[in-house]
Amino acid sequence: MRLPLVAAGMLTLPLVTACEPVSTSTETTVTTPSAAVGTSPGTAARAPVGATARAPLLNGAGASAGTATFRQGPTGVVIRMEATGLNPGWHGLHLHGVGQCEGPKFETAGSHVKHGGGAVHGLLNAEGPESGDLPNVYAGPDGRAFAEVFTTNASLVEGAGGEPLLDVDGSAILIHAMPDDHVAQPIGGSGDRVVCGVIATG
């Protein structure tokens, strides 16, 4: 009768051994995600919400052509624009790296935000986009355009992950005469700058 008891005791040893790795694996699975959450790049890049900016729009003759407003979100900026006096159809819309709008050609606004810093123009370009690239806007038969776009590539506050629009030399928002094809260099074939607005806090 003793032999079956000994054999039964021996059979329990492999079961105990097999359970040990399960316990170790469970501890690793629980602690690893916790560490990842604390160091998440997405969490670190989140910005305080509430900063605002405004850009009165001017045409090449210096007359009022609408307004663009900017609101900081946790991961980017919402831009709402109302423009007038445009030719009907699609128009390129970009953020430029200097806060100046001297007409009639608005060349003082410089190139796109972060243009020439290794980025390539174009929302549809495999090597793009630049931080100043935005979707096109459409003007109706009356020359008025309304748009609301969101970009994660720009920011109104430091440390938000996007290029700061309110830096030392400021920034501007420009509307072009033609649509942006989002691929060609340097501005997607969008042509002349026809409307410009200096972005300022407010």
PDB file of C-alpha atoms in Angstrom:
ATOM      1  CA  MET A   1       0.000   0.000   0.000  1.00  0.00           C
ATOM      2  CA  ARG A   2       2.952   2.359   0.581  1.00  0.00           C
ATOM      3  CA  LEU A   3       4.121   2.226  -3.043  1.00  0.00           C
ATOM      4  CA  PRO A   4       1.045   3.906  -4.525  1.00  0.00           C
ATOM      5  CA  LEU A   5       1.347   6.668  -1.909  1.00  0.00           C
ATOM      6  CA  VAL A   6       4.973   7.337  -2.823  1.00  0.00           C
ATOM      7  CA  ALA A   7       4.150   7.307  -6.508  1.00  0.00           C
ATOM      8  CA  ALA A   8       1.327   9.763  -5.989  1.00  0.00           C
ATOM      9  CA  GLY A   9       3.654  12.072  -4.090  1.00  0.00           C
ATOM     10  CA  MET A  10       6.181  11.954  -6.928  1.00  0.00           C
ATOM     11  CA  LEU A  11       3.525  12.779  -9.478  1.00  0.00           C
ATOM     12  CA  THR A  12       2.784  16.067  -7.761  1.00  0.00           C
ATOM     13  CA  LEU A  13       6.326  17.362  -8.288  1.00  0.00           C
ATOM     14  CA  PRO A  14       6.061  18.037 -12.054  1.00  0.00           C
ATOM     15  CA  LEU A  15       2.773  19.829 -11.457  1.00  0.00           C
ATOM     16  CA  VAL A  16       4.351  22.205  -8.958  1.00  0.00           C
ATOM     17  CA  THR A  17       7.287  22.823 -11.279  1.00  0.00           C
ATOM     18  CA  ALA A  18       5.010  23.514 -14.217  1.00  0.00           C
ATOM     19  CA  CYS A  19       3.100  26.128 -12.238  1.00  0.00           C
ATOM     20  CA  GLU A  20       6.158  28.168 -11.278  1.00  0.00           C
ATOM     21  CA  PRO A  21       6.806  29.731 -14.745  1.00  0.00           C
ATOM     22  CA  VAL A  22       3.118  30.659 -14.999  1.00  0.00           C
ATOM     23  CA  SER A  23       3.391  32.756 -11.843  1.00  0.00           C
ATOM     24  CA  THR A  24       6.554  34.489 -13.111  1.00  0.00           C
ATOM     25  CA  SER A  25       4.972  35.195 -16.519  1.00  0.00           C
ATOM     26  CA  THR A  26       1.911  36.718 -14.904  1.00  0.00           C
ATOM     27  CA  GLU A  27       4.017  39.176 -12.890  1.00  0.00           C
ATOM     28  CA  THR A  28       5.876  40.312 -16.026  1.00  0.00           C
ATOM     29  CA  THR A  29       2.658  40.844 -17.959  1.00  0.00           C
ATOM     30  CA  VAL A  30       1.168  43.025 -15.232  1.00  0.00           C
ATOM     31  CA  THR A  31       4.187  45.294 -14.606  1.00  0.00           C
ATOM     32  CA  THR A  32       5.319  45.921 -18.188  1.00  0.00           C
ATOM     33  CA  PRO A  33       2.232  47.831 -19.439  1.00  0.00           C
ATOM     34  CA  SER A  34       2.271  49.972 -16.283  1.00  0.00           C
ATOM     35  CA  ALA A  35       5.800  51.201 -17.058  1.00  0.00           C
ATOM     36  CA  ALA A  36       4.899  51.881 -20.699  1.00  0.00           C
ATOM     37  CA  VAL A  37       1.978  54.133 -19.749  1.00  0.00           C
ATOM     38  CA  GLY A  38       4.171  56.325 -17.588  1.00  0.00           C
ATOM     39  CA  THR A  39       6.663  56.960 -20.388  1.00  0.00           C
ATOM     40  CA  SER A  40       4.261  57.227 -23.321  1.00  0.00           C
ATOM     41  CA  PRO A  41       5.466  59.831 -25.884  1.00  0.00           C
ATOM     42  CA  GLY A  42       1.831  60.642 -26.673  1.00  0.00           C
ATOM     43  CA  THR A  43       1.175  61.560 -23.053  1.00  0.00           C
ATOM     44  CA  ALA A  44       4.319  63.709 -22.842  1.00  0.00           C
ATOM     45  CA  ALA A  45       3.346  65.654 -25.973  1.00  0.00           C
ATOM     46  CA  ARG A  46      -0.130  66.644 -24.782  1.00  0.00           C
ATOM     47  CA  ALA A  47      -0.535  70.397 -24.427  1.00  0.00           C
ATOM     48  CA  PRO A  48      -2.626  72.493 -22.068  1.00  0.00           C
ATOM     49  CA  VAL A  49      -5.883  73.414 -23.781  1.00  0.00           C
ATOM     50  CA  GLY A  50      -7.115  76.988 -24.085  1.00  0.00           C
ATOM     51  CA  ALA A  51      -4.477  79.122 -25.832  1.00  0.00           C
ATOM     52  CA  THR A  52      -5.914  81.169 -28.704  1.00  0.00           C
ATOM     53  CA  ALA A  53      -4.632  83.323 -31.553  1.00  0.00           C
ATOM     54  CA  ARG A  54      -6.126  85.401 -34.348  1.00  0.00           C
ATOM     55  CA  ALA A  55      -5.076  86.507 -37.837  1.00  0.00           C
ATOM     56  CA  PRO A  56      -6.908  89.346 -39.615  1.00  0.00           C
ATOM     57  CA  LEU A  57      -6.709  88.513 -43.331  1.00  0.00           C
ATOM     58  CA  LEU A  58      -5.634  91.067 -45.941  1.00  0.00           C
ATOM     59  CA  ASN A  59      -5.639  90.950 -49.736  1.00  0.00           C
ATOM     60  CA  GLY A  60      -2.817  92.266 -51.920  1.00  0.00           C
ATOM     61  CA  ALA A  61      -4.247  95.786 -51.872  1.00  0.00           C
ATOM     62  CA  GLY A  62      -4.271  95.845 -48.062  1.00  0.00           C
ATOM     63  CA  ALA A  63      -8.054  95.566 -47.721  1.00  0.00           C
ATOM     64  CA  SER A  64      -9.755  93.279 -45.220  1.00  0.00           C
ATOM     65  CA  ALA A  65     -10.340  89.784 -46.573  1.00  0.00           C
ATOM     66  CA  GLY A  66     -11.637  87.913 -43.545  1.00  0.00           C
ATOM     67  CA  THR A  67     -10.337  86.357 -40.338  1.00  0.00           C
ATOM     68  CA  ALA A  68      -8.645  83.181 -39.143  1.00  0.00           C
ATOM     69  CA  THR A  69      -8.784  82.010 -35.530  1.00  0.00           C
ATOM     70  CA  PHE A  70      -6.580  79.422 -33.810  1.00  0.00           C
ATOM     71  CA  ARG A  71      -7.379  77.286 -30.756  1.00  0.00           C
ATOM     72  CA  GLN A  72      -4.919  74.990 -29.012  1.00  0.00           C
ATOM     73  CA  GLY A  73      -6.072  71.436 -28.331  1.00  0.00           C
ATOM     74  CA  PRO A  74      -4.228  68.695 -26.427  1.00  0.00           C
ATOM     75  CA  THR A  75      -2.521  67.365 -29.570  1.00  0.00           C
ATOM     76  CA  GLY A  76      -2.747  70.179 -32.123  1.00  0.00           C
ATOM     77  CA  VAL A  77      -4.422  73.368 -33.306  1.00  0.00           C
ATOM     78  CA  VAL A  78      -7.921  73.928 -34.709  1.00  0.00           C
ATOM     79  CA  ILE A  79      -7.951  76.665 -37.367  1.00  0.00           C
ATOM     80  CA  ARG A  80     -11.226  78.274 -38.414  1.00  0.00           C
ATOM     81  CA  MET A  81     -11.162  80.644 -41.375  1.00  0.00           C
ATOM     82  CA  GLU A  82     -13.622  82.917 -43.150  1.00  0.00           C
ATOM     83  CA  ALA A  83     -12.268  84.639 -46.265  1.00  0.00           C
ATOM     84  CA  THR A  84     -13.751  86.911 -48.926  1.00  0.00           C
ATOM     85  CA  GLY A  85     -12.773  88.234 -52.351  1.00  0.00           C
ATOM     86  CA  LEU A  86     -11.358  84.979 -53.699  1.00  0.00           C
ATOM     87  CA  ASN A  87     -11.797  83.584 -57.179  1.00  0.00           C
ATOM     88  CA  PRO A  88     -14.324  80.710 -57.131  1.00  0.00           C
ATOM     89  CA  GLY A  89     -12.708  77.297 -56.746  1.00  0.00           C
ATOM     90  CA  TRP A  90     -10.014  75.585 -54.694  1.00  0.00           C
ATOM     91  CA  HIS A  91      -7.099  77.438 -53.085  1.00  0.00           C
ATOM     92  CA  GLY A  92      -3.933  76.317 -51.336  1.00  0.00           C
ATOM     93  CA  LEU A  93      -3.737  77.130 -47.621  1.00  0.00           C
ATOM     94  CA  HIS A  94      -0.422  77.196 -45.779  1.00  0.00           C
ATOM     95  CA  LEU A  95       1.258  78.360 -42.585  1.00  0.00           C
ATOM     96  CA  HIS A  96       4.349  80.484 -43.273  1.00  0.00           C
ATOM     97  CA  GLY A  97       7.342  80.989 -41.024  1.00  0.00           C
ATOM     98  CA  VAL A  98       7.441  84.795 -40.625  1.00  0.00           C
ATOM     99  CA  GLY A  99       4.738  86.987 -39.130  1.00  0.00           C
ATOM    100  CA  GLN A 100       4.725  89.673 -41.835  1.00  0.00           C
ATOM    101  CA  CYS A 101       2.179  90.426 -44.566  1.00  0.00           C
ATOM    102  CA  GLU A 102       3.491  93.179 -46.797  1.00  0.00           C
ATOM    103  CA  GLY A 103       1.511  93.273 -50.053  1.00  0.00           C
ATOM    104  CA  PRO A 104       0.976  92.843 -52.807  1.00  0.00           C
ATOM    105  CA  LYS A 105       2.876  89.536 -53.034  1.00  0.00           C
ATOM    106  CA  PHE A 106       3.376  88.807 -49.327  1.00  0.00           C
ATOM    107  CA  GLU A 107       6.926  87.590 -49.860  1.00  0.00           C
ATOM    108  CA  THR A 108       7.848  88.886 -46.412  1.00  0.00           C
ATOM    109  CA  ALA A 109       5.918  85.954 -44.883  1.00  0.00           C
ATOM    110  CA  GLY A 110       8.811  83.690 -45.862  1.00  0.00           C
ATOM    111  CA  SER A 111       8.520  80.024 -46.710  1.00  0.00           C
ATOM    112  CA  HIS A 112       6.317  77.388 -45.123  1.00  0.00           C
ATOM    113  CA  VAL A 113       6.753  76.666 -41.442  1.00  0.00           C
ATOM    114  CA  LYS A 114       9.844  74.443 -41.143  1.00  0.00           C
ATOM    115  CA  HIS A 115      10.445  74.688 -44.910  1.00  0.00           C
ATOM    116  CA  GLY A 116      14.049  73.793 -45.754  1.00  0.00           C
ATOM    117  CA  GLY A 117      14.636  72.032 -42.451  1.00  0.00           C
ATOM    118  CA  GLY A 118      14.673  68.577 -44.014  1.00  0.00           C
ATOM    119  CA  ALA A 119      10.911  68.379 -44.479  1.00  0.00           C
ATOM    120  CA  VAL A 120       9.357  67.995 -47.918  1.00  0.00           C
ATOM    121  CA  HIS A 121       6.174  69.764 -48.991  1.00  0.00           C
ATOM    122  CA  GLY A 122       2.962  67.858 -49.503  1.00  0.00           C
ATOM    123  CA  LEU A 123       0.280  66.164 -47.412  1.00  0.00           C
ATOM    124  CA  LEU A 124       0.287  63.374 -50.030  1.00  0.00           C
ATOM    125  CA  ASN A 125       4.059  63.292 -50.517  1.00  0.00           C
ATOM    126  CA  ALA A 126       5.706  60.132 -49.203  1.00  0.00           C
ATOM    127  CA  GLU A 127       8.497  62.246 -47.703  1.00  0.00           C
ATOM    128  CA  GLY A 128       6.232  65.021 -46.381  1.00  0.00           C
ATOM    129  CA  PRO A 129       4.583  66.949 -45.047  1.00  0.00           C
ATOM    130  CA  GLU A 130       6.028  70.232 -43.893  1.00  0.00           C
ATOM    131  CA  SER A 131       4.628  71.630 -40.674  1.00  0.00           C
ATOM    132  CA  GLY A 132       2.914  74.439 -42.595  1.00  0.00           C
ATOM    133  CA  ASP A 133       1.004  72.196 -45.006  1.00  0.00           C
ATOM    134  CA  LEU A 134      -2.803  72.338 -44.727  1.00  0.00           C
ATOM    135  CA  PRO A 135      -5.761  71.092 -46.821  1.00  0.00           C
ATOM    136  CA  ASN A 136      -7.113  73.289 -49.623  1.00  0.00           C
ATOM    137  CA  VAL A 137     -10.087  75.599 -49.079  1.00  0.00           C
ATOM    138  CA  TYR A 138     -12.966  76.166 -51.488  1.00  0.00           C
ATOM    139  CA  ALA A 139     -14.434  79.531 -52.426  1.00  0.00           C
ATOM    140  CA  GLY A 140     -17.988  79.652 -53.725  1.00  0.00           C
ATOM    141  CA  PRO A 141     -19.347  81.715 -56.624  1.00  0.00           C
ATOM    142  CA  ASP A 142     -19.515  84.752 -54.329  1.00  0.00           C
ATOM    143  CA  GLY A 143     -15.788  84.507 -53.540  1.00  0.00           C
ATOM    144  CA  ARG A 144     -16.352  83.527 -49.918  1.00  0.00           C
ATOM    145  CA  ALA A 145     -14.566  80.586 -48.291  1.00  0.00           C
ATOM    146  CA  PHE A 146     -15.290  78.938 -44.952  1.00  0.00           C
ATOM    147  CA  ALA A 147     -13.055  76.259 -43.473  1.00  0.00           C
ATOM    148  CA  GLU A 148     -12.149  74.557 -40.223  1.00  0.00           C
ATOM    149  CA  VAL A 149      -9.034  72.385 -40.231  1.00  0.00           C
ATOM    150  CA  PHE A 150      -6.944  70.638 -37.590  1.00  0.00           C
ATOM    151  CA  THR A 151      -3.171  70.215 -37.618  1.00  0.00           C
ATOM    152  CA  THR A 152      -0.907  68.293 -35.257  1.00  0.00           C
ATOM    153  CA  ASN A 153       2.178  69.888 -36.842  1.00  0.00           C
ATOM    154  CA  ALA A 154       1.767  73.321 -35.253  1.00  0.00           C
ATOM    155  CA  SER A 155       1.188  74.677 -31.764  1.00  0.00           C
ATOM    156  CA  LEU A 156       0.417  77.867 -29.870  1.00  0.00           C
ATOM    157  CA  VAL A 157       2.374  76.805 -26.769  1.00  0.00           C
ATOM    158  CA  GLU A 158       5.900  75.555 -26.160  1.00  0.00           C
ATOM    159  CA  GLY A 159       6.440  71.823 -25.769  1.00  0.00           C
ATOM    160  CA  ALA A 160       3.198  70.792 -27.457  1.00  0.00           C
ATOM    161  CA  GLY A 161       4.905  68.685 -30.131  1.00  0.00           C
ATOM    162  CA  GLY A 162       4.216  70.894 -33.159  1.00  0.00           C
ATOM    163  CA  GLU A 163       6.146  73.837 -34.566  1.00  0.00           C
ATOM    164  CA  PRO A 164       5.431  76.969 -32.488  1.00  0.00           C
ATOM    165  CA  LEU A 165       3.477  79.597 -34.414  1.00  0.00           C
ATOM    166  CA  LEU A 166       4.026  82.337 -31.827  1.00  0.00           C
ATOM    167  CA  ASP A 167       7.830  82.202 -31.778  1.00  0.00           C
ATOM    168  CA  VAL A 168      10.211  85.182 -32.021  1.00  0.00           C
ATOM    169  CA  ASP A 169       9.651  85.944 -35.717  1.00  0.00           C
ATOM    170  CA  GLY A 170       5.981  84.922 -35.656  1.00  0.00           C
ATOM    171  CA  SER A 171       4.004  83.132 -38.353  1.00  0.00           C
ATOM    172  CA  ALA A 172       1.377  83.880 -40.993  1.00  0.00           C
ATOM    173  CA  ILE A 173      -1.457  82.050 -42.711  1.00  0.00           C
ATOM    174  CA  LEU A 174      -1.697  82.459 -46.490  1.00  0.00           C
ATOM    175  CA  ILE A 175      -4.211  81.622 -49.179  1.00  0.00           C
ATOM    176  CA  HIS A 176      -2.896  80.980 -52.685  1.00  0.00           C
ATOM    177  CA  ALA A 177      -4.447  81.637 -56.080  1.00  0.00           C
ATOM    178  CA  MET A 178      -4.492  77.974 -57.119  1.00  0.00           C
ATOM    179  CA  PRO A 179      -5.099  74.615 -55.414  1.00  0.00           C
ATOM    180  CA  ASP A 180      -2.240  72.691 -53.822  1.00  0.00           C
ATOM    181  CA  ASP A 181      -1.719  69.241 -55.358  1.00  0.00           C
ATOM    182  CA  HIS A 182      -0.031  68.183 -52.078  1.00  0.00           C
ATOM    183  CA  VAL A 183       2.903  66.570 -53.897  1.00  0.00           C
ATOM    184  CA  ALA A 184       4.882  68.931 -56.165  1.00  0.00           C
ATOM    185  CA  GLN A 185       7.725  71.091 -54.866  1.00  0.00           C
ATOM    186  CA  PRO A 186       7.961  73.613 -53.418  1.00  0.00           C
ATOM    187  CA  ILE A 187       4.287  74.590 -52.904  1.00  0.00           C
ATOM    188  CA  GLY A 188       2.225  72.050 -54.834  1.00  0.00           C
ATOM    189  CA  GLY A 189       1.621  74.387 -57.788  1.00  0.00           C
ATOM    190  CA  SER A 190      -0.610  76.668 -55.701  1.00  0.00           C
ATOM    191  CA  GLY A 191       0.688  79.833 -57.357  1.00  0.00           C
ATOM    192  CA  ASP A 192       0.615  83.415 -56.112  1.00  0.00           C
ATOM    193  CA  ARG A 193      -0.102  84.447 -52.543  1.00  0.00           C
ATOM    194  CA  VAL A 194      -3.380  86.351 -52.617  1.00  0.00           C
ATOM    195  CA  VAL A 195      -4.433  86.634 -48.961  1.00  0.00           C
ATOM    196  CA  CYS A 196      -2.253  86.877 -45.856  1.00  0.00           C
ATOM    197  CA  GLY A 197      -2.802  87.163 -42.113  1.00  0.00           C
ATOM    198  CA  VAL A 198      -0.273  87.650 -39.292  1.00  0.00           C
ATOM    199  CA  ILE A 199      -0.943  85.214 -36.434  1.00  0.00           C
ATOM    200  CA  ALA A 200      -0.980  86.947 -33.022  1.00  0.00           C
ATOM    201  CA  THR A 201      -2.142  86.043 -29.522  1.00  0.00           C
ATOM    202  CA  GLY A 202      -5.756  86.906 -28.884  1.00  0.00           C
TER     203      GLY A 202
END
